[in-house]
Amino acid sequence: MTDTASSAATSATPFAFDLDNEVHARALGRLASERIAWFGSISRSGYPHAVPVWFVWHEGAVIILSEPGAVKVRNATRDPHVLVHLESGHDEEQLTVLQGTVEVLNDAATSWLPAIGEAYFAKYEHDLPPLKLTLESMAAKYSTILRVTPEKLIAW
């Protein structure tokens, strides 16, 4: 089991994955391949708020596209302390939770498409057409980017 944070929370230092660590390597693999994650934020009333999201792992961060007025966006704007939780894996024995801080980037999805579009489409190519979405129409509707920088990994 890994339950490690990178330095003090006040410094907001990104978590450093160690590729020689089997748990870290498996967590990175799952971040690249898993299709659904749970995004957890703190509501205005102080209760946890968790929703399933599509995401891509890009340059050490979880990237989520969201509608601008979504509760998760309002929560993240108010309090940047969030978590991203993956399902338990094919054998139901894996746990991957990232605690970190989120950067809310309004009207940014279109500008992010050159960087994440190919990976996003590859991951969700079978899901977009039934929803009558292209990458471009999705970026227009889900125009806010939530960029989660992990500071702590909890995994086994």
Short mmCIF file of C-alpha atoms in Angstrom, two decimals:
data_model
loop_
_atom_site.label_atom_id
_atom_site.label_comp_id
_atom_site.label_asym_id
_atom_site.label_seq_id
_atom_site.Cartn_x
_atom_site.Cartn_y
_atom_site.Cartn_z
CA MET A 1 0.00 0.00 0.00
CA THR A 2 1.17 3.51 -0.77
CA ASP A 3 -0.13 6.45 1.24
CA THR A 4 2.38 9.16 0.62
CA ALA A 5 2.27 12.90 0.19
CA SER A 6 4.88 15.08 -1.35
CA SER A 7 6.00 17.64 1.22
CA ALA A 8 3.69 19.90 3.19
CA ALA A 9 0.22 20.63 1.87
CA THR A 10 0.90 24.35 1.96
CA SER A 11 3.58 24.03 -0.70
CA ALA A 12 1.24 22.21 -3.11
CA THR A 13 4.12 20.21 -4.53
CA PRO A 14 2.97 17.74 -7.20
CA PHE A 15 3.23 14.08 -6.27
CA ALA A 16 6.25 12.39 -7.84
CA PHE A 17 5.45 8.94 -9.19
CA ASP A 18 8.29 6.43 -8.90
CA LEU A 19 8.20 4.14 -11.93
CA ASP A 20 10.31 1.57 -10.07
CA ASN A 21 7.52 1.27 -7.49
CA GLU A 22 5.04 -1.38 -8.65
CA VAL A 23 2.05 0.36 -7.04
CA HIS A 24 2.97 3.72 -8.58
CA ALA A 25 3.49 2.16 -12.02
CA ARG A 26 0.13 0.38 -11.83
CA ALA A 27 -1.59 3.63 -10.74
CA LEU A 28 -0.09 5.46 -13.73
CA GLY A 29 -1.23 2.69 -16.06
CA ARG A 30 -4.74 2.90 -14.68
CA LEU A 31 -4.77 6.70 -15.01
CA ALA A 32 -3.92 6.25 -18.68
CA SER A 33 -6.46 3.50 -19.38
CA GLU A 34 -9.43 3.80 -17.01
CA ARG A 35 -12.44 5.44 -18.61
CA ILE A 36 -14.36 6.65 -15.56
CA ALA A 37 -13.09 8.37 -12.44
CA TRP A 38 -14.95 9.88 -9.51
CA PHE A 39 -14.24 13.55 -8.89
CA GLY A 40 -14.69 14.53 -5.27
CA SER A 41 -15.07 18.09 -4.07
CA ILE A 42 -16.46 19.85 -1.01
CA SER A 43 -19.92 21.39 -1.29
CA ARG A 44 -20.84 24.79 0.07
CA SER A 45 -22.53 23.03 3.00
CA GLY A 46 -19.29 21.17 3.79
CA TYR A 47 -20.42 17.75 2.59
CA PRO A 48 -18.44 15.71 0.07
CA HIS A 49 -19.73 15.83 -3.50
CA ALA A 50 -18.64 13.01 -5.82
CA VAL A 51 -19.54 12.59 -9.48
CA PRO A 52 -18.36 10.24 -12.23
CA VAL A 53 -16.30 11.97 -14.91
CA TRP A 54 -14.48 11.28 -18.14
CA PHE A 55 -10.84 12.32 -17.96
CA VAL A 56 -7.40 12.07 -19.47
CA TRP A 57 -4.04 11.88 -17.75
CA HIS A 58 -1.85 14.55 -19.31
CA GLU A 59 1.60 15.75 -18.24
CA GLY A 60 1.18 14.76 -14.60
CA ALA A 61 -2.38 16.01 -14.17
CA VAL A 62 -5.94 14.74 -14.48
CA ILE A 63 -7.79 16.79 -17.11
CA ILE A 64 -11.60 16.90 -16.94
CA LEU A 65 -13.92 18.77 -19.28
CA SER A 66 -17.02 20.18 -17.60
CA GLU A 67 -20.02 22.35 -18.24
CA PRO A 68 -19.24 25.79 -16.78
CA GLY A 69 -22.17 25.88 -14.34
CA ALA A 70 -21.73 22.37 -12.93
CA VAL A 71 -21.74 21.91 -9.17
CA LYS A 72 -18.24 20.41 -9.31
CA VAL A 73 -16.96 23.58 -11.01
CA ARG A 74 -18.58 25.82 -8.39
CA ASN A 75 -17.17 23.65 -5.59
CA ALA A 76 -13.68 23.58 -7.13
CA THR A 77 -13.73 27.35 -7.61
CA ARG A 78 -14.59 27.84 -3.95
CA ASP A 79 -12.22 25.18 -2.53
CA PRO A 80 -9.43 23.73 -4.71
CA HIS A 81 -8.85 20.66 -2.49
CA VAL A 82 -10.24 17.69 -4.42
CA LEU A 83 -9.72 14.02 -5.08
CA VAL A 84 -9.90 11.74 -8.07
CA HIS A 85 -10.85 8.15 -7.31
CA LEU A 86 -10.69 5.28 -9.81
CA GLU A 87 -12.91 2.21 -9.65
CA SER A 88 -11.48 -0.90 -7.98
CA GLY A 89 -10.05 -2.42 -11.17
CA HIS A 90 -10.83 -5.58 -13.11
CA ASP A 91 -10.06 -7.78 -10.11
CA GLU A 92 -11.78 -5.43 -7.63
CA GLU A 93 -8.58 -5.46 -5.56
CA GLN A 94 -6.97 -2.23 -6.73
CA LEU A 95 -7.38 1.19 -5.21
CA THR A 96 -6.20 4.42 -6.75
CA VAL A 97 -7.06 7.74 -5.13
CA LEU A 98 -5.33 11.02 -5.89
CA GLN A 99 -5.68 13.92 -3.50
CA GLY A 100 -4.69 17.24 -4.93
CA THR A 101 -5.57 20.73 -5.95
CA VAL A 102 -7.64 21.76 -8.93
CA GLU A 103 -7.17 24.65 -11.26
CA VAL A 104 -10.43 25.83 -12.87
CA LEU A 105 -9.83 27.07 -16.41
CA ASN A 106 -12.95 28.71 -17.82
CA ASP A 107 -13.56 28.71 -21.58
CA ALA A 108 -10.35 26.73 -22.04
CA ALA A 109 -11.43 23.41 -23.57
CA THR A 110 -10.99 24.53 -27.19
CA SER A 111 -7.46 25.76 -26.53
CA TRP A 112 -6.63 22.42 -24.85
CA LEU A 113 -7.79 20.27 -27.80
CA PRO A 114 -4.40 20.29 -29.58
CA ALA A 115 -2.79 18.89 -26.41
CA ILE A 116 -5.43 16.39 -25.27
CA GLY A 117 -7.80 15.87 -28.20
CA GLU A 118 -6.15 12.79 -29.67
CA ALA A 119 -5.90 10.98 -26.32
CA TYR A 120 -9.42 12.02 -25.35
CA PHE A 121 -10.89 10.82 -28.65
CA ALA A 122 -8.98 7.53 -28.48
CA LYS A 123 -10.35 6.89 -25.00
CA TYR A 124 -13.97 7.85 -25.74
CA GLU A 125 -14.32 7.31 -29.50
CA HIS A 126 -17.20 4.84 -29.01
CA ASP A 127 -19.03 7.08 -26.55
CA LEU A 128 -19.05 10.39 -28.42
CA PRO A 129 -21.04 9.45 -31.59
CA PRO A 130 -24.13 8.06 -29.76
CA LEU A 131 -24.23 11.34 -27.83
CA LYS A 132 -23.95 13.20 -31.15
CA LEU A 133 -20.74 14.83 -29.93
CA THR A 134 -17.53 15.55 -31.76
CA LEU A 135 -14.45 16.74 -29.92
CA GLU A 136 -15.22 20.26 -31.08
CA SER A 137 -18.87 20.24 -29.99
CA MET A 138 -17.90 18.65 -26.69
CA ALA A 139 -15.27 21.34 -26.08
CA ALA A 140 -17.91 23.99 -26.79
CA LYS A 141 -20.48 22.49 -24.40
CA TYR A 142 -17.99 21.34 -21.74
CA SER A 143 -15.82 24.42 -22.03
CA THR A 144 -14.38 24.48 -18.51
CA ILE A 145 -11.22 22.50 -17.82
CA LEU A 146 -10.58 21.11 -14.36
CA ARG A 147 -6.85 20.42 -14.09
CA VAL A 148 -6.11 18.32 -11.00
CA THR A 149 -2.51 18.23 -9.84
CA PRO A 150 -2.03 15.26 -7.50
CA GLU A 151 -0.26 15.90 -4.22
CA LYS A 152 -0.88 12.52 -2.60
CA LEU A 153 -1.43 9.00 -3.89
CA ILE A 154 -3.35 6.41 -1.90
CA ALA A 155 -3.08 3.08 -3.70
CA TRP A 156 -2.58 -0.64 -3.42
#
